[in-house]
Coordinates of C-alpha atoms in Angstrom, one line a residue:
X54 CA 12.2 109.4 58.0
X55 CA 8.7 108.1 57.3
X56 CA 8.2 109.5 53.8
X57 CA 6.0 106.5 52.7
X58 CA 3.8 106.9 55.9
X59 CA 2.5 110.2 54.6
X60 CA 1.0 108.8 51.4
X61 CA -2.6 109.5 52.5
X62 CA -1.8 113.1 53.6
X63 CA -0.1 113.7 50.3
X64 CA -2.9 112.3 48.3
X65 CA -5.5 114.2 50.3
X66 CA -3.7 117.5 49.6
X67 CA -3.3 116.8 45.9
X68 CA -6.9 115.7 45.4
X69 CA -8.5 118.7 47.3
X70 CA -8.4 122.1 45.8
X71 CA -5.6 121.7 43.2
X72 CA -7.4 120.1 40.3
X73 CA -8.2 123.5 38.6
X74 CA -5.0 125.2 39.2
X75 CA -2.7 126.7 36.6
X76 CA 1.1 126.5 36.8
X77 CA 3.8 128.5 35.2
X78 CA 6.5 126.6 33.4
X79 CA 9.6 128.7 33.5
X80 CA 12.5 128.7 31.1
X81 CA 14.6 126.4 33.3
X82 CA 11.8 123.8 33.2
X83 CA 10.9 124.3 36.9
X84 CA 7.3 124.6 38.0
X85 CA 6.0 127.7 39.7
X86 CA 2.5 128.7 40.7
X87 CA 0.9 127.5 43.9
X88 CA 3.9 126.6 46.0
X89 CA 5.9 128.2 48.8
X90 CA 8.7 129.6 46.6
X91 CA 8.8 133.3 45.6
X92 CA 7.7 134.0 42.0
X93 CA 10.5 134.0 39.4
X94 CA 10.5 136.9 37.0
X95 CA 10.9 135.8 33.4
X96 CA 10.3 137.2 29.9
X97 CA 7.0 136.5 28.2
X98 CA 8.8 134.4 25.6
X99 CA 10.3 132.2 28.2
X100 CA 7.1 131.6 30.1
X101 CA 4.0 129.7 29.0
X102 CA 0.9 128.7 30.9
X103 CA -0.8 125.3 30.7
X104 CA -3.6 123.7 32.7
X105 CA -2.7 120.5 34.6
X106 CA -5.2 117.8 33.7
X107 CA -7.6 117.1 36.5
X108 CA -6.8 114.3 38.8
X109 CA -9.5 111.7 39.5
X110 CA -11.2 112.1 42.8
X111 CA -11.6 108.3 43.0
X112 CA -8.8 105.8 42.3
X113 CA -8.9 103.4 39.4
X114 CA -8.7 100.2 41.5
X115 CA -8.6 98.0 38.4
X116 CA -5.4 99.7 37.2
X117 CA -2.1 97.9 38.0
X118 CA 0.5 100.6 38.8
X119 CA 4.0 100.5 37.4
X120 CA 7.0 99.7 39.5
X121 CA 9.5 102.6 39.6
X122 CA 12.2 101.0 41.8
X123 CA 14.8 100.9 39.0
X124 CA 14.4 104.6 38.1
X125 CA 16.6 107.2 39.7
X126 CA 13.8 109.3 41.3
X127 CA 13.5 111.6 44.3
X128 CA 10.3 109.9 45.5
X129 CA 9.9 106.3 46.5
X130 CA 8.2 103.8 44.2
X131 CA 5.4 103.2 46.8
X132 CA 4.4 106.9 46.8
X133 CA 4.3 107.0 43.0
X134 CA 2.4 103.7 42.8
X135 CA -0.2 105.1 45.2
X136 CA -0.7 108.3 43.3
X137 CA -0.7 106.7 39.8
X138 CA -4.2 105.2 40.3
X139 CA -5.5 108.8 40.5
X140 CA -4.0 110.0 37.2
X141 CA -6.3 111.1 34.4
X142 CA -6.7 108.7 31.5
X143 CA -4.5 110.8 29.1
X144 CA -1.6 110.5 31.6
X145 CA -2.3 107.0 32.8
X146 CA -1.6 105.6 29.3
X147 CA 1.8 107.4 29.1
X148 CA 5.1 105.6 29.6
X149 CA 6.7 105.3 33.0
X150 CA 9.2 108.1 32.6
X151 CA 6.4 110.6 31.6
X152 CA 4.1 109.5 34.4
X153 CA 7.0 109.7 36.9
X154 CA 7.8 113.2 35.7
X155 CA 4.2 114.3 35.9
X156 CA 3.7 112.9 39.4
X157 CA 7.0 114.3 40.7
X158 CA 6.1 117.8 39.6
X159 CA 2.9 117.5 41.6
X160 CA 4.6 116.0 44.7
X161 CA 7.2 118.8 44.8
X162 CA 4.5 121.2 45.8
X163 CA 4.0 119.1 49.0
X164 CA 7.4 117.8 49.8
X165 CA 10.5 120.0 49.6
X166 CA 13.6 119.1 47.7
X167 CA 15.5 119.1 51.0
X168 CA 13.3 116.3 52.3
X169 CA 13.7 114.4 49.0
X170 CA 17.5 114.7 49.2
X171 CA 17.4 113.4 52.8
X172 CA 15.3 110.5 51.8
X173 CA 17.7 109.6 49.0
X174 CA 20.7 109.7 51.3
X175 CA 18.8 107.5 53.7
X176 CA 17.9 105.0 50.9
X177 CA 21.5 104.9 49.8
X178 CA 22.7 104.4 53.4
X179 CA 20.3 101.4 53.8
X180 CA 21.1 99.9 50.5
X181 CA 24.9 100.0 51.2
X182 CA 24.5 98.4 54.6
X183 CA 22.2 95.6 53.2
X184 CA 24.6 94.9 50.4
X185 CA 27.7 94.6 52.6
X186 CA 26.6 93.5 56.0
X187 CA 26.9 89.8 56.8
X188 CA 24.2 88.7 59.3
X189 CA 25.3 86.5 62.3
X190 CA 21.9 84.8 62.5
X191 CA 20.1 84.8 59.1
X192 CA 17.1 83.1 60.6
X193 CA 16.2 86.5 62.3
X194 CA 15.7 88.1 58.9
X195 CA 12.8 86.1 57.7
X196 CA 9.7 85.4 59.7
X197 CA 9.4 81.7 60.4
X198 CA 6.6 81.6 63.0
X199 CA 7.3 78.1 64.2
X200 CA 11.0 78.9 65.0
X201 CA 10.5 82.4 66.3
X202 CA 7.1 82.5 68.0
X203 CA 5.7 80.5 71.0
X204 CA 3.1 77.8 70.1
X205 CA 0.5 79.3 72.5
X206 CA 0.9 82.7 70.9
X207 CA 0.5 81.3 67.4
X208 CA -2.6 79.4 68.5
X209 CA -4.2 82.5 70.1
X210 CA -3.6 84.5 66.9
X211 CA -4.9 81.7 64.7
X212 CA -8.2 81.6 66.7
X213 CA -8.3 85.4 66.6
X214 CA -10.8 86.1 69.3
X215 CA -10.7 88.3 72.4
X216 CA -11.0 85.1 74.5
X217 CA -8.0 83.5 72.8
X218 CA -5.9 86.6 73.3
X219 CA -6.9 87.0 76.9
X220 CA -5.8 83.4 77.6
X221 CA -2.1 84.4 76.9
X222 CA -2.1 87.9 78.2
X223 CA -3.1 90.0 81.2
X224 CA -4.1 93.7 81.4
X225 CA -2.5 95.1 84.6
X226 CA -3.8 98.5 83.7
X227 CA -6.5 99.7 81.2
X228 CA -4.9 99.8 77.8
X229 CA -1.6 98.1 78.8
X230 CA -1.4 94.4 77.6
X231 CA 1.4 92.1 78.7
X232 CA 2.2 88.7 77.1
X233 CA 4.9 86.4 75.9
X234 CA 5.4 85.8 72.1
X235 CA 9.0 84.9 71.2
X236 CA 10.9 81.6 71.6
X237 CA 13.5 81.8 74.4
X238 CA 16.6 81.7 72.1
X239 CA 15.2 84.7 70.1
X240 CA 16.4 87.2 72.7
X241 CA 20.0 86.0 73.0
X242 CA 20.3 85.8 69.2
X243 CA 18.9 89.3 68.7
X244 CA 21.3 90.8 71.3
X245 CA 24.3 89.1 69.7
X246 CA 23.1 90.3 66.2
X247 CA 22.7 93.9 67.4
X248 CA 26.2 93.9 68.9
X249 CA 27.5 92.5 65.6
X250 CA 25.7 95.3 63.7
X251 CA 27.2 97.9 66.0
X252 CA 30.7 96.5 65.7
X253 CA 30.5 96.3 61.9
X254 CA 29.3 99.9 61.6
X255 CA 32.2 101.0 63.8
X256 CA 34.8 99.1 61.7
X257 CA 33.2 100.5 58.5
X258 CA 33.4 104.0 60.1
X259 CA 29.8 104.6 59.5
X260 CA 27.6 106.6 61.8
X261 CA 24.7 104.6 63.4
X262 CA 21.3 106.1 62.6
X263 CA 19.7 106.9 66.0
X264 CA 16.3 105.4 66.9
X265 CA 15.6 108.7 68.7
X266 CA 17.3 112.0 69.6
X267 CA 18.8 110.7 72.8
X268 CA 20.0 107.2 71.8
X269 CA 23.6 106.7 71.0
X270 CA 23.8 103.0 71.2
X271 CA 20.5 102.0 69.8
X272 CA 20.3 100.3 66.4
X273 CA 17.5 100.6 63.9
X274 CA 16.7 97.1 62.8
X275 CA 15.1 98.2 59.5
X276 CA 18.4 99.6 58.3
X277 CA 19.9 96.1 58.2
X278 CA 17.0 94.4 56.4
X279 CA 15.1 93.2 59.4
X280 CA 12.0 95.0 58.2
X281 CA 11.5 91.9 56.0
X282 CA 10.8 90.0 59.2
X283 CA 9.1 92.8 61.1
X284 CA 6.5 93.7 58.4
X285 CA 4.8 90.2 58.4
X286 CA 5.1 90.1 62.1
X287 CA 3.1 93.2 62.4
X288 CA 0.6 92.3 59.7
X289 CA -0.1 88.7 60.6
X290 CA 0.4 88.7 64.4
X291 CA 0.3 92.1 66.0
X292 CA -2.4 93.7 63.9
X293 CA -5.1 91.0 64.8
X294 CA -4.5 91.8 68.5
X295 CA -4.7 95.5 68.0
X296 CA -7.9 95.2 66.0
X297 CA -9.5 93.6 69.0
X298 CA -8.1 95.9 71.8
X299 CA -7.4 99.1 69.9
X300 CA -10.0 99.2 67.1
X301 CA -10.2 103.0 67.1
X302 CA -6.5 103.3 66.2
X303 CA -5.5 100.4 64.0
X304 CA -8.2 100.7 61.3
X305 CA -7.8 98.3 58.4
X306 CA -4.0 97.9 58.7
X307 CA -0.8 99.6 59.7
X308 CA 1.0 100.9 56.7
X309 CA 4.4 101.6 58.4
X310 CA 6.5 99.9 61.1
X311 CA 9.7 101.1 62.7
X312 CA 11.8 98.6 64.7
X313 CA 14.9 99.2 66.8
X314 CA 16.8 98.0 69.8
X315 CA 17.8 100.3 72.7
X316 CA 20.0 99.7 75.7
X317 CA 19.9 101.6 78.9
X318 CA 22.7 101.4 81.5
X319 CA 25.3 103.5 83.2
X320 CA 27.9 103.3 80.4
X321 CA 25.5 103.5 77.5
X322 CA 22.3 105.4 77.0
X323 CA 20.5 107.2 79.9
X324 CA 16.8 106.8 80.3
X325 CA 14.7 108.7 77.8
X326 CA 12.4 110.2 80.5
X327 CA 8.7 110.6 80.2
X328 CA 7.5 110.8 76.6
X329 CA 4.9 109.8 74.1
X330 CA 6.1 108.1 70.9
X331 CA 5.7 108.7 67.2
X332 CA 3.6 105.7 66.8
X333 CA -0.1 104.7 67.0
X334 CA 0.7 101.4 68.7
X335 CA 3.9 100.4 70.4
X336 CA 5.2 96.9 71.1
X337 CA 8.0 96.9 73.7
X338 CA 9.8 93.6 74.2
X339 CA 12.2 93.2 77.1
X340 CA 15.3 91.4 75.8
X341 CA 17.4 91.4 79.0
X342 CA 17.6 93.1 82.4
X343 CA 20.1 93.0 85.2
X344 CA 19.6 94.1 88.8
X345 CA 16.5 95.9 90.1
X346 CA 15.1 99.3 89.3
X347 CA 14.1 101.2 86.2
X348 CA 10.4 100.2 86.4
X349 CA 8.2 101.6 83.7
X350 CA 5.8 104.3 84.9
X351 CA 2.7 105.1 82.8
X352 CA 1.2 108.5 83.2
X353 CA -1.9 108.6 81.0
X354 CA -2.9 108.9 77.3
X355 CA -2.7 112.2 75.6
X356 CA -3.6 113.6 72.2
X357 CA -1.5 116.4 70.7
X358 CA -3.7 119.1 72.2
X359 CA -3.1 117.9 75.7
X360 CA 0.5 116.7 75.6
X361 CA 1.5 119.1 78.4
X362 CA -1.4 118.2 80.7
X363 CA -0.1 116.6 83.9
X364 CA -1.2 113.1 85.0
X365 CA -4.1 112.5 87.4
X366 CA -3.5 110.1 90.3
X367 CA -5.8 107.5 88.7
X368 CA -3.7 107.6 85.5
X369 CA -0.4 106.6 87.1
X370 CA 0.6 103.0 86.9
X371 CA 4.0 101.4 87.6
X372 CA 5.1 98.1 86.0
X373 CA 8.2 96.0 86.3
X374 CA 9.1 94.8 82.8
X375 CA 10.7 91.4 82.9
X376 CA 12.8 89.6 80.2
X377 CA 10.7 87.7 77.7
X378 CA 7.7 89.9 78.2
X379 CA 6.1 92.1 75.5
X380 CA 4.0 95.1 76.4
X381 CA 1.5 96.5 73.9
X382 CA 0.1 100.0 74.4
X383 CA -0.9 103.2 72.6
X384 CA 2.0 105.3 71.4
X385 CA 0.3 108.3 73.0
X386 CA 0.3 106.6 76.4
X387 CA 2.9 108.7 78.2
X388 CA 5.6 106.6 80.0
X389 CA 9.1 106.6 81.3
X390 CA 11.5 105.0 83.8
X391 CA 10.5 105.5 87.4
X392 CA 14.1 106.4 88.4
X393 CA 17.6 106.3 86.9
X394 CA 19.1 103.3 88.7
X395 CA 22.8 103.2 87.8
X396 CA 23.1 99.5 88.8
X397 CA 20.2 98.5 86.4
X398 CA 20.8 97.7 82.8
X399 CA 18.3 96.6 80.2
X400 CA 17.8 96.0 76.5
X401 CA 14.5 96.4 74.7
X402 CA 13.2 95.8 71.2
X403 CA 10.7 98.5 70.3
X404 CA 8.3 98.2 67.4
X405 CA 6.3 101.3 66.3
X406 CA 3.2 100.6 64.3
X407 CA 1.8 103.5 62.3
X408 CA -1.6 104.0 60.6
X409 CA -1.6 107.1 58.5
X410 CA -5.4 106.9 58.0
X411 CA -5.9 107.2 61.8
X412 CA -3.6 110.2 61.8
X413 CA -5.5 111.8 59.0
X414 CA -8.9 111.3 60.6
X415 CA -7.6 113.0 63.8
X416 CA -7.8 116.3 61.9
X417 CA -11.6 115.9 61.8
X418 CA -11.9 114.9 65.5
X419 CA -11.1 118.2 67.2
X420 CA -12.1 117.4 70.8
X421 CA -13.2 114.7 73.2
X422 CA -11.2 111.8 71.8
X423 CA -12.2 108.6 73.7
X424 CA -8.6 107.4 74.0
X425 CA -7.2 110.7 75.5
X426 CA -7.5 110.9 79.3
X427 CA -7.7 114.7 79.3
X428 CA -10.4 114.8 76.6
X429 CA -12.4 112.2 78.5
X430 CA -12.3 114.4 81.6
X431 CA -13.2 117.6 79.7
X432 CA -16.2 115.7 78.1
X433 CA -17.3 114.6 81.5
X434 CA -17.0 118.0 83.0
X435 CA -18.9 119.6 80.1
X436 CA -21.7 117.1 80.5
X437 CA -21.8 117.7 84.3
X438 CA -22.0 121.5 83.7
X439 CA -24.8 121.0 81.1
X440 CA -26.8 118.9 83.5
X441 CA -26.3 121.4 86.4
X442 CA -27.5 124.2 84.1
X443 CA -30.6 122.3 83.1
X444 CA -31.3 121.4 86.8
X445 CA -31.1 125.1 87.8
X446 CA -33.4 126.0 84.9
X447 CA -36.0 123.4 85.9
X448 CA -35.9 124.6 89.6
X449 CA -36.3 128.2 88.4
X450 CA -39.4 127.3 86.4
X451 CA -41.0 125.3 89.2
X452 CA -40.5 128.1 91.7

């Protein structure tokens, strides 16, 4: 659940249209008014009205937000810290508990209590695992570039130019970039670590959180504390590449990453099939592969409006993913396995990179997105129709 990833959407809703509202404080101290709940009938004595102080439209960037990690709250500390900078002065100077209560009352109008409860269960699940699980290879849980990443990859990122990146990668198809980034022993260590995670969860009689709806054997690396390694990996090494090749998507920085390992073979998970992913940029690293088959077939980029639009011949591209290789592509680039080969097994580390600002801006870009193949075709067709209409009009005038 990406509760933190929606910070911008939450703030946007709070800061537009709600600064003049009135709320009803009922006798049970719950907040009514502009929400999705039916009104509660109370007596006049039990109900009072008060105006919520107006939130600032611009953040107070000089203010250092409090840390709420040690408080038992329904919302994550990062969400509250983001919202705190928008609080009015009379609330901003209050103590932590009062500010947390004030912000929580506001947030409950945008996030249901069911979602909050789910987030709390997920937080407790992760904290219990991280407090009790003993890693097999602790060096995987902290990013040490020299021990985990190839020298040529580190050099390319350090130079941070399109020329330096193209020296270590190739682009077999527009928008699909292939390169090597990890040291050879990283793959074997990660596979052993993942198997150790799975075995430990089984012995502890805990259910494995699935990376997706169809994965039974996949493991979410973030649940075991590997996000401590993955976050700087994204920020310091993946983001610079994306800023060069996917500038329209990555913006100033990714604010959420989601890392997991999946295994596809006859006695484990079947292939997921053709799909787009809940990411803006996807890094797919092949950890191992046995036998032939199971090539990745890309079938075009699609925005939400055109998810059901079938691929055109020029959008179809087949690629054989080899161990040690990383593929970087848009999350909306539809792809899947070419065929279900029972003799083929493979393991992949998937890293989803998410930019909530880009997702918010999509609401203002209703058509003809440059990165969507179907939008590009519609834009071209509309332009051709406009030119044809003008040509006919000119011919009519001349005649």
